[in-house]
Amino acid sequence: MTATLSAFMKEYKEVLERELKELVAALQAPAVLKEAMDYSLQAGGKRIRPMLIFATLASFEKNPRIGLAAASALEMIHTYSLIHDDLPSMDDDDLRRGQPTNHKVFGEAAAILAGDALLTYAFQVIAQDESYSNEEKVVLMKWLAEAAGPEGMVGGQMADIEGEQKELTLSELEYIHKNKTGRLLAYSVMAGALLAGATEEQLKYFEQYAFHIGLAFQIQDDILDVEGSEEKLGKRVGSDSANHKSTYPSLLTMEGAKAQLAQHANLAREALLQTKAESALLLDLVDLIATRDQ
Amino acid sequence: MTATLSAFMKEYKEVLERELKELVAALQAPAVLKEAMDYSLQAGGKRIRPMLIFATLASFEKNPRIGLAAASALEMIHTYSLIHDDLPSMDDDDLRRGQPTNHKVFGEAAAILAGDALLTYAFQVIAQDESYSNEEKVVLMKWLAEAAGPEGMVGGQMADIEGEQKELTLSELEYIHKNKTGRLLAYSVMAGALLAGATEEQLKYFEQYAFHIGLAFQIQDDILDVEGSEEKLGKRVGSDSANHKSTYPSLLTMEGAKAQLAQHANLAREALLQTKAESALLLDLVDLIATRDQ
């Protein structure tokens, strides 16, 4: 990672995590619900989605903090999806980033409710923000619901569950990942571009950038499940293969998967050049996503 | 029920159910997810929350259909909450309105996802509606998130789970019901009043009306769990007592609970007079809520 990106991410990770803490603390709600929400929100990670919002704003020489409410909402949605995915009836995971999963600490009922609460609060956070115009709020919430709901992440998750234990085609696998992971990554970039005042044409190229980094992200995820370090990832590796899950390496061979990854990274870089924005941080993020080891 | 209210409810129940069917059919999403969403949305019920939106609009002599998107969103939120409440780790119910619960038909993972999808789609439905102004959309979504999320319904549900198996005070019981049921009923009335163009003062009285019908609704719910007919309710009665749950009859005696019910119904009627709206339907709804047998 370049020193510039590293410093940027460190600064805005802190800003975001402080904001998330304050947003939960401000709630008039049962203490145990707030604890369960806070527990998973503060469980770390690189905060790649919020960073995409902040870095996109920076690429227009705007103050990245303009994106704080949108980034907080986004991270709440991402976090709720992890809590629900980890449930016994879903992936049944005991560990997430090396820590016990939400339902292991708070019980299954509280984990379901903490997820529901984070999902709902995400919209409240955007709706109540005082710095966005009503028009910006409506577009942000519409895009967020499309990216996170039945036509996006939840749809992808459903298709993923249906596709378990059977051999998928590459296009079925792409559908799953485009929706399960890609739509929310794309939202990050688009929300940042919207708040920066991007033109329609710029939005189009940012969307392409987001699409390709989304697929690159997922291919690298599949690769890490084969070649990654359990210690760095904070979770078991080899679970896709053990569960007979279709992945990029299983469909394309490891070599083929790595070639696809490189191709999507290149297409992301090309789209970025077309945006004509000041894209150093966003280029660095492509490298980070394509070469991450955790 | 008066003939006027009965005809009104029949007409708008059909309008709503057709709209809900079309909204799900329009989704680009996995078929099984759409089936699971549709199954619970079409499972019937009196649609009291949507009726409150439609009747509030009618009380201003506005076309009730103005409230269709808001009512659809609201019914999606209510339906998701029933799906999640019925899950094995929550209330573990096999039947809902005489039909197998969502997870009994589609499995637990799909039921969780169908709930998540309905919750998210509710916001999309408001955000994408073409008849509301951006200002109306933002207020509707802000109120909906407040009413449904950690500061409303989800908070009430968490407190309800925490309060199981212990003796609650009347004020703890009121907190639970105000949030678990009351906030969404209140939202119904307030959304209708907002879309009708009510003044600030009218909104204040509509809020009082909504608060009192919300509590009346819940007290009647507790009474029906003792005195109701299993056949009419489509679920077992006596479960509160069997689960040692605190209820209005258990805290106040049955006579005391019925007196409280009558009092809240009266306070609702008084608040309604203060709104100066044409309130015949809304008065009839007070009677319906206070005397319902299912």
PDB file of N, CA and C in Angstrom, chain A residues 154-230:
ATOM      1  N   VAL A 154     -29.255  -8.930  -0.920  1.00  0.00           N
ATOM      2  CA  VAL A 154     -30.084 -10.021  -0.390  1.00  0.00           C
ATOM      3  C   VAL A 154     -30.405 -11.034  -1.497  1.00  0.00           C
ATOM      4  N   GLY A 155     -30.656 -10.539  -2.706  1.00  0.00           N
ATOM      5  CA  GLY A 155     -30.875 -11.435  -3.837  1.00  0.00           C
ATOM      6  C   GLY A 155     -29.651 -12.298  -4.105  1.00  0.00           C
ATOM      7  N   GLY A 156     -28.465 -11.692  -4.052  1.00  0.00           N
ATOM      8  CA  GLY A 156     -27.224 -12.440  -4.260  1.00  0.00           C
ATOM      9  C   GLY A 156     -27.010 -13.496  -3.193  1.00  0.00           C
ATOM     10  N   GLN A 157     -27.345 -13.146  -1.966  1.00  0.00           N
ATOM     11  CA  GLN A 157     -27.186 -14.087  -0.852  1.00  0.00           C
ATOM     12  C   GLN A 157     -28.140 -15.278  -1.021  1.00  0.00           C
ATOM     13  N   MET A 158     -29.361 -14.986  -1.456  1.00  0.00           N
ATOM     14  CA  MET A 158     -30.340 -16.066  -1.694  1.00  0.00           C
ATOM     15  C   MET A 158     -29.832 -16.994  -2.804  1.00  0.00           C
ATOM     16  N   ALA A 159     -29.327 -16.401  -3.885  1.00  0.00           N
ATOM     17  CA  ALA A 159     -28.809 -17.214  -4.997  1.00  0.00           C
ATOM     18  C   ALA A 159     -27.598 -18.024  -4.543  1.00  0.00           C
ATOM     19  N   ASP A 160     -26.797 -17.438  -3.665  1.00  0.00           N
ATOM     20  CA  ASP A 160     -25.617 -18.139  -3.144  1.00  0.00           C
ATOM     21  C   ASP A 160     -26.049 -19.382  -2.365  1.00  0.00           C
ATOM     22  N   ILE A 161     -27.049 -19.234  -1.522  1.00  0.00           N
ATOM     23  CA  ILE A 161     -27.548 -20.372  -0.728  1.00  0.00           C
ATOM     24  C   ILE A 161     -28.129 -21.448  -1.650  1.00  0.00           C
ATOM     25  N   GLU A 162     -28.896 -21.002  -2.641  1.00  0.00           N
ATOM     26  CA  GLU A 162     -29.469 -21.972  -3.589  1.00  0.00           C
ATOM     27  C   GLU A 162     -28.400 -22.704  -4.382  1.00  0.00           C
ATOM     28  N   GLY A 163     -27.262 -21.984  -4.627  1.00  0.00           N
ATOM     29  CA  GLY A 163     -26.221 -22.553  -5.485  1.00  0.00           C
ATOM     30  C   GLY A 163     -25.251 -23.459  -4.750  1.00  0.00           C
ATOM     31  N   GLU A 164     -25.391 -23.531  -3.416  1.00  0.00           N
ATOM     32  CA  GLU A 164     -24.472 -24.378  -2.649  1.00  0.00           C
ATOM     33  C   GLU A 164     -24.627 -25.833  -3.068  1.00  0.00           C
ATOM     34  N   GLN A 165     -23.540 -26.531  -3.005  1.00  0.00           N
ATOM     35  CA  GLN A 165     -23.559 -27.978  -3.281  1.00  0.00           C
ATOM     36  C   GLN A 165     -23.874 -28.296  -4.732  1.00  0.00           C
ATOM     37  N   LYS A 166     -23.930 -27.285  -5.599  1.00  0.00           N
ATOM     38  CA  LYS A 166     -24.057 -27.655  -7.008  1.00  0.00           C
ATOM     39  C   LYS A 166     -23.042 -26.883  -7.835  1.00  0.00           C
ATOM     40  N   GLU A 167     -22.714 -27.453  -8.975  1.00  0.00           N
ATOM     41  CA  GLU A 167     -21.726 -26.843  -9.866  1.00  0.00           C
ATOM     42  C   GLU A 167     -22.381 -25.672 -10.587  1.00  0.00           C
ATOM     43  N   LEU A 168     -21.832 -24.486 -10.414  1.00  0.00           N
ATOM     44  CA  LEU A 168     -22.398 -23.306 -11.085  1.00  0.00           C
ATOM     45  C   LEU A 168     -21.664 -23.037 -12.379  1.00  0.00           C
ATOM     46  N   THR A 169     -22.338 -22.351 -13.303  1.00  0.00           N
ATOM     47  CA  THR A 169     -21.632 -21.829 -14.476  1.00  0.00           C
ATOM     48  C   THR A 169     -20.945 -20.530 -14.054  1.00  0.00           C
ATOM     49  N   LEU A 170     -20.012 -20.063 -14.887  1.00  0.00           N
ATOM     50  CA  LEU A 170     -19.311 -18.820 -14.562  1.00  0.00           C
ATOM     51  C   LEU A 170     -20.297 -17.658 -14.502  1.00  0.00           C
ATOM     52  N   SER A 171     -21.327 -17.684 -15.357  1.00  0.00           N
ATOM     53  CA  SER A 171     -22.256 -16.539 -15.350  1.00  0.00           C
ATOM     54  C   SER A 171     -23.155 -16.588 -14.113  1.00  0.00           C
ATOM     55  N   GLU A 172     -23.495 -17.790 -13.634  1.00  0.00           N
ATOM     56  CA  GLU A 172     -24.240 -17.867 -12.371  1.00  0.00           C
ATOM     57  C   GLU A 172     -23.390 -17.352 -11.207  1.00  0.00           C
ATOM     58  N   LEU A 173     -22.104 -17.735 -11.236  1.00  0.00           N
ATOM     59  CA  LEU A 173     -21.195 -17.276 -10.174  1.00  0.00           C
ATOM     60  C   LEU A 173     -21.059 -15.750 -10.212  1.00  0.00           C
ATOM     61  N   GLU A 174     -20.979 -15.203 -11.421  1.00  0.00           N
ATOM     62  CA  GLU A 174     -20.874 -13.734 -11.536  1.00  0.00           C
ATOM     63  C   GLU A 174     -22.137 -13.045 -11.036  1.00  0.00           C
ATOM     64  N   TYR A 175     -23.313 -13.636 -11.335  1.00  0.00           N
ATOM     65  CA  TYR A 175     -24.560 -13.054 -10.836  1.00  0.00           C
ATOM     66  C   TYR A 175     -24.526 -12.959  -9.314  1.00  0.00           C
ATOM     67  N   ILE A 176     -24.127 -14.068  -8.692  1.00  0.00           N
ATOM     68  CA  ILE A 176     -24.082 -14.091  -7.221  1.00  0.00           C
ATOM     69  C   ILE A 176     -23.161 -13.002  -6.691  1.00  0.00           C
ATOM     70  N   HIS A 177     -21.953 -12.946  -7.239  1.00  0.00           N
ATOM     71  CA  HIS A 177     -20.981 -12.015  -6.664  1.00  0.00           C
ATOM     72  C   HIS A 177     -21.288 -10.574  -7.014  1.00  0.00           C
ATOM     73  N   LYS A 178     -21.794 -10.374  -8.220  1.00  0.00           N
ATOM     74  CA  LYS A 178     -22.166  -9.014  -8.610  1.00  0.00           C
ATOM     75  C   LYS A 178     -23.178  -8.471  -7.598  1.00  0.00           C
ATOM     76  N   ASN A 179     -24.105  -9.325  -7.182  1.00  0.00           N
ATOM     77  CA  ASN A 179     -25.156  -8.865  -6.283  1.00  0.00           C
ATOM     78  C   ASN A 179     -24.753  -8.935  -4.818  1.00  0.00           C
ATOM     79  N   LYS A 180     -24.167 -10.053  -4.432  1.00  0.00           N
ATOM     80  CA  LYS A 180     -23.864 -10.248  -3.010  1.00  0.00           C
ATOM     81  C   LYS A 180     -22.813  -9.261  -2.517  1.00  0.00           C
ATOM     82  N   THR A 181     -21.823  -8.989  -3.332  1.00  0.00           N
ATOM     83  CA  THR A 181     -20.735  -8.108  -2.901  1.00  0.00           C
ATOM     84  C   THR A 181     -20.624  -6.865  -3.764  1.00  0.00           C
ATOM     85  N   GLY A 182     -20.814  -7.051  -5.064  1.00  0.00           N
ATOM     86  CA  GLY A 182     -20.497  -5.985  -6.000  1.00  0.00           C
ATOM     87  C   GLY A 182     -21.392  -4.762  -5.881  1.00  0.00           C
ATOM     88  N   ARG A 183     -22.696  -4.987  -5.674  1.00  0.00           N
ATOM     89  CA  ARG A 183     -23.622  -3.859  -5.670  1.00  0.00           C
ATOM     90  C   ARG A 183     -23.320  -2.861  -4.553  1.00  0.00           C
ATOM     91  N   LEU A 184     -22.929  -3.359  -3.403  1.00  0.00           N
ATOM     92  CA  LEU A 184     -22.655  -2.460  -2.280  1.00  0.00           C
ATOM     93  C   LEU A 184     -21.317  -1.725  -2.467  1.00  0.00           C
ATOM     94  N   LEU A 185     -20.346  -2.418  -3.080  1.00  0.00           N
ATOM     95  CA  LEU A 185     -19.090  -1.736  -3.417  1.00  0.00           C
ATOM     96  C   LEU A 185     -19.358  -0.650  -4.450  1.00  0.00           C
ATOM     97  N   ALA A 186     -20.213  -0.963  -5.420  1.00  0.00           N
ATOM     98  CA  ALA A 186     -20.546   0.022  -6.439  1.00  0.00           C
ATOM     99  C   ALA A 186     -21.273   1.222  -5.823  1.00  0.00           C
ATOM    100  N   TYR A 187     -22.170   0.922  -4.884  1.00  0.00           N
ATOM    101  CA  TYR A 187     -22.879   2.003  -4.204  1.00  0.00           C
ATOM    102  C   TYR A 187     -21.901   2.968  -3.546  1.00  0.00           C
ATOM    103  N   SER A 188     -20.850   2.416  -2.947  1.00  0.00           N
ATOM    104  CA  SER A 188     -19.874   3.256  -2.245  1.00  0.00           C
ATOM    105  C   SER A 188     -19.330   4.327  -3.176  1.00  0.00           C
ATOM    106  N   VAL A 189     -18.877   3.863  -4.349  1.00  0.00           N
ATOM    107  CA  VAL A 189     -18.270   4.781  -5.299  1.00  0.00           C
ATOM    108  C   VAL A 189     -19.312   5.778  -5.820  1.00  0.00           C
ATOM    109  N   MET A 190     -20.501   5.267  -6.124  1.00  0.00           N
ATOM    110  CA  MET A 190     -21.539   6.121  -6.693  1.00  0.00           C
ATOM    111  C   MET A 190     -22.026   7.158  -5.684  1.00  0.00           C
ATOM    112  N   ALA A 191     -22.121   6.776  -4.420  1.00  0.00           N
ATOM    113  CA  ALA A 191     -22.549   7.729  -3.386  1.00  0.00           C
ATOM    114  C   ALA A 191     -21.522   8.846  -3.259  1.00  0.00           C
ATOM    115  N   GLY A 192     -20.244   8.479  -3.261  1.00  0.00           N
ATOM    116  CA  GLY A 192     -19.186   9.493  -3.187  1.00  0.00           C
ATOM    117  C   GLY A 192     -19.243  10.425  -4.379  1.00  0.00           C
ATOM    118  N   ALA A 193     -19.425   9.850  -5.577  1.00  0.00           N
ATOM    119  CA  ALA A 193     -19.458  10.667  -6.795  1.00  0.00           C
ATOM    120  C   ALA A 193     -20.672  11.596  -6.809  1.00  0.00           C
ATOM    121  N   LEU A 194     -21.818  11.069  -6.353  1.00  0.00           N
ATOM    122  CA  LEU A 194     -23.027  11.897  -6.283  1.00  0.00           C
ATOM    123  C   LEU A 194     -22.812  13.103  -5.373  1.00  0.00           C
ATOM    124  N   LEU A 195     -22.283  12.839  -4.178  1.00  0.00           N
ATOM    125  CA  LEU A 195     -22.094  13.910  -3.197  1.00  0.00           C
ATOM    126  C   LEU A 195     -21.007  14.900  -3.640  1.00  0.00           C
ATOM    127  N   ALA A 196     -20.119  14.428  -4.527  1.00  0.00           N
ATOM    128  CA  ALA A 196     -19.086  15.324  -5.055  1.00  0.00           C
ATOM    129  C   ALA A 196     -19.604  16.158  -6.222  1.00  0.00           C
ATOM    130  N   GLY A 197     -20.819  15.848  -6.679  1.00  0.00           N
ATOM    131  CA  GLY A 197     -21.373  16.610  -7.797  1.00  0.00           C
ATOM    132  C   GLY A 197     -20.881  16.142  -9.160  1.00  0.00           C
ATOM    133  N   ALA A 198     -20.601  14.851  -9.306  1.00  0.00           N
ATOM    134  CA  ALA A 198     -20.130  14.305 -10.591  1.00  0.00           C
ATOM    135  C   ALA A 198     -21.180  14.499 -11.687  1.00  0.00           C
ATOM    136  N   THR A 199     -20.703  14.627 -12.935  1.00  0.00           N
ATOM    137  CA  THR A 199     -21.628  14.699 -14.077  1.00  0.00           C
ATOM    138  C   THR A 199     -22.168  13.297 -14.380  1.00  0.00           C
ATOM    139  N   GLU A 200     -23.230  13.253 -15.187  1.00  0.00           N
ATOM    140  CA  GLU A 200     -23.795  11.958 -15.612  1.00  0.00           C
ATOM    141  C   GLU A 200     -22.725  11.078 -16.250  1.00  0.00           C
ATOM    142  N   GLU A 201     -21.879  11.701 -17.101  1.00  0.00           N
ATOM    143  CA  GLU A 201     -20.869  10.905 -17.792  1.00  0.00           C
ATOM    144  C   GLU A 201     -19.837  10.359 -16.806  1.00  0.00           C
ATOM    145  N   GLN A 202     -19.442  11.202 -15.866  1.00  0.00           N
ATOM    146  CA  GLN A 202     -18.490  10.719 -14.857  1.00  0.00           C
ATOM    147  C   GLN A 202     -19.096   9.573 -14.036  1.00  0.00           C
ATOM    148  N   LEU A 203     -20.388   9.720 -13.688  1.00  0.00           N
ATOM    149  CA  LEU A 203     -21.061   8.660 -12.923  1.00  0.00           C
ATOM    150  C   LEU A 203     -20.991   7.331 -13.675  1.00  0.00           C
ATOM    151  N   LYS A 204     -21.143   7.403 -14.989  1.00  0.00           N
ATOM    152  CA  LYS A 204     -21.110   6.184 -15.814  1.00  0.00           C
ATOM    153  C   LYS A 204     -19.754   5.483 -15.679  1.00  0.00           C
ATOM    154  N   TYR A 205     -18.662   6.267 -15.757  1.00  0.00           N
ATOM    155  CA  TYR A 205     -17.337   5.643 -15.644  1.00  0.00           C
ATOM    156  C   TYR A 205     -17.049   5.190 -14.215  1.00  0.00           C
ATOM    157  N   PHE A 206     -17.528   5.935 -13.239  1.00  0.00           N
ATOM    158  CA  PHE A 206     -17.355   5.479 -11.846  1.00  0.00           C
ATOM    159  C   PHE A 206     -18.098   4.153 -11.622  1.00  0.00           C
ATOM    160  N   GLU A 207     -19.240   4.007 -12.294  1.00  0.00           N
ATOM    161  CA  GLU A 207     -19.987   2.757 -12.159  1.00  0.00           C
ATOM    162  C   GLU A 207     -19.188   1.583 -12.734  1.00  0.00           C
ATOM    163  N   GLN A 208     -18.541   1.824 -13.873  1.00  0.00           N
ATOM    164  CA  GLN A 208     -17.709   0.756 -14.455  1.00  0.00           C
ATOM    165  C   GLN A 208     -16.536   0.417 -13.539  1.00  0.00           C
ATOM    166  N   TYR A 209     -15.894   1.446 -13.026  1.00  0.00           N
ATOM    167  CA  TYR A 209     -14.800   1.237 -12.066  1.00  0.00           C
ATOM    168  C   TYR A 209     -15.276   0.367 -10.914  1.00  0.00           C
ATOM    169  N   ALA A 210     -16.431   0.733 -10.371  1.00  0.00           N
ATOM    170  CA  ALA A 210     -16.960   0.025  -9.209  1.00  0.00           C
ATOM    171  C   ALA A 210     -17.293  -1.429  -9.554  1.00  0.00           C
ATOM    172  N   PHE A 211     -17.858  -1.642 -10.733  1.00  0.00           N
ATOM    173  CA  PHE A 211     -18.200  -3.006 -11.157  1.00  0.00           C
ATOM    174  C   PHE A 211     -16.951  -3.885 -11.194  1.00  0.00           C
ATOM    175  N   HIS A 212     -15.887  -3.361 -11.767  1.00  0.00           N
ATOM    176  CA  HIS A 212     -14.679  -4.181 -11.919  1.00  0.00           C
ATOM    177  C   HIS A 212     -13.951  -4.386 -10.584  1.00  0.00           C
ATOM    178  N   ILE A 213     -13.906  -3.369  -9.735  1.00  0.00           N
ATOM    179  CA  ILE A 213     -13.248  -3.638  -8.442  1.00  0.00           C
ATOM    180  C   ILE A 213     -14.098  -4.599  -7.612  1.00  0.00           C
ATOM    181  N   GLY A 214     -15.415  -4.568  -7.802  1.00  0.00           N
ATOM    182  CA  GLY A 214     -16.282  -5.517  -7.091  1.00  0.00           C
ATOM    183  C   GLY A 214     -15.952  -6.956  -7.462  1.00  0.00           C
ATOM    184  N   LEU A 215     -15.794  -7.207  -8.752  1.00  0.00           N
ATOM    185  CA  LEU A 215     -15.460  -8.581  -9.168  1.00  0.00           C
ATOM    186  C   LEU A 215     -14.040  -8.940  -8.752  1.00  0.00           C
ATOM    187  N   ALA A 216     -13.121  -7.977  -8.874  1.00  0.00           N
ATOM    188  CA  ALA A 216     -11.737  -8.239  -8.443  1.00  0.00           C
ATOM    189  C   ALA A 216     -11.717  -8.607  -6.956  1.00  0.00           C
ATOM    190  N   PHE A 217     -12.486  -7.881  -6.181  1.00  0.00           N
ATOM    191  CA  PHE A 217     -12.574  -8.133  -4.738  1.00  0.00           C
ATOM    192  C   PHE A 217     -13.007  -9.574  -4.475  1.00  0.00           C
ATOM    193  N   GLN A 218     -14.031 -10.014  -5.201  1.00  0.00           N
ATOM    194  CA  GLN A 218     -14.584 -11.335  -4.946  1.00  0.00           C
ATOM    195  C   GLN A 218     -13.655 -12.446  -5.429  1.00  0.00           C
ATOM    196  N   ILE A 219     -13.009 -12.227  -6.575  1.00  0.00           N
ATOM    197  CA  ILE A 219     -12.071 -13.250  -7.071  1.00  0.00           C
ATOM    198  C   ILE A 219     -10.933 -13.410  -6.067  1.00  0.00           C
ATOM    199  N   GLN A 220     -10.434 -12.265  -5.554  1.00  0.00           N
ATOM    200  CA  GLN A 220      -9.361 -12.346  -4.559  1.00  0.00           C
ATOM    201  C   GLN A 220      -9.859 -13.058  -3.294  1.00  0.00           C
ATOM    202  N   ASP A 221     -11.121 -12.858  -2.948  1.00  0.00           N
ATOM    203  CA  ASP A 221     -11.705 -13.556  -1.802  1.00  0.00           C
ATOM    204  C   ASP A 221     -11.636 -15.068  -2.000  1.00  0.00           C
ATOM    205  N   ASP A 222     -12.024 -15.503  -3.191  1.00  0.00           N
ATOM    206  CA  ASP A 222     -11.976 -16.937  -3.507  1.00  0.00           C
ATOM    207  C   ASP A 222     -10.543 -17.456  -3.484  1.00  0.00           C
ATOM    208  N   ILE A 223      -9.611 -16.648  -4.014  1.00  0.00           N
ATOM    209  CA  ILE A 223      -8.202 -17.064  -4.041  1.00  0.00           C
ATOM    210  C   ILE A 223      -7.676 -17.198  -2.609  1.00  0.00           C
ATOM    211  N   LEU A 224      -8.039 -16.224  -1.757  1.00  0.00           N
ATOM    212  CA  LEU A 224      -7.558 -16.266  -0.367  1.00  0.00           C
ATOM    213  C   LEU A 224      -8.100 -17.483   0.380  1.00  0.00           C
ATOM    214  N   ASP A 225      -9.279 -17.952  -0.017  1.00  0.00           N
ATOM    215  CA  ASP A 225      -9.815 -19.130   0.662  1.00  0.00           C
ATOM    216  C   ASP A 225      -8.986 -20.384   0.331  1.00  0.00           C
ATOM    217  N   VAL A 226      -8.177 -20.294  -0.723  1.00  0.00           N
ATOM    218  CA  VAL A 226      -7.276 -21.408  -1.050  1.00  0.00           C
ATOM    219  C   VAL A 226      -5.865 -21.139  -0.535  1.00  0.00           C
ATOM    220  N   GLU A 227      -5.374 -19.915  -0.819  1.00  0.00           N
ATOM    221  CA  GLU A 227      -3.951 -19.627  -0.579  1.00  0.00           C
ATOM    222  C   GLU A 227      -3.694 -18.734   0.623  1.00  0.00           C
ATOM    223  N   GLY A 228      -4.760 -18.242   1.271  1.00  0.00           N
ATOM    224  CA  GLY A 228      -4.586 -17.232   2.310  1.00  0.00           C
ATOM    225  C   GLY A 228      -4.092 -17.801   3.640  1.00  0.00           C
ATOM    226  N   SER A 229      -3.752 -16.888   4.548  1.00  0.00           N
ATOM    227  CA  SER A 229      -3.279 -17.262   5.874  1.00  0.00           C
ATOM    228  C   SER A 229      -4.431 -17.157   6.871  1.00  0.00           C
ATOM    229  N   GLU A 230      -4.698 -18.241   7.591  1.00  0.00           N
ATOM    230  CA  GLU A 230      -5.788 -18.222   8.577  1.00  0.00           C
ATOM    231  C   GLU A 230      -5.566 -17.130   9.611  1.00  0.00           C
TER     232      GLU A 230
END
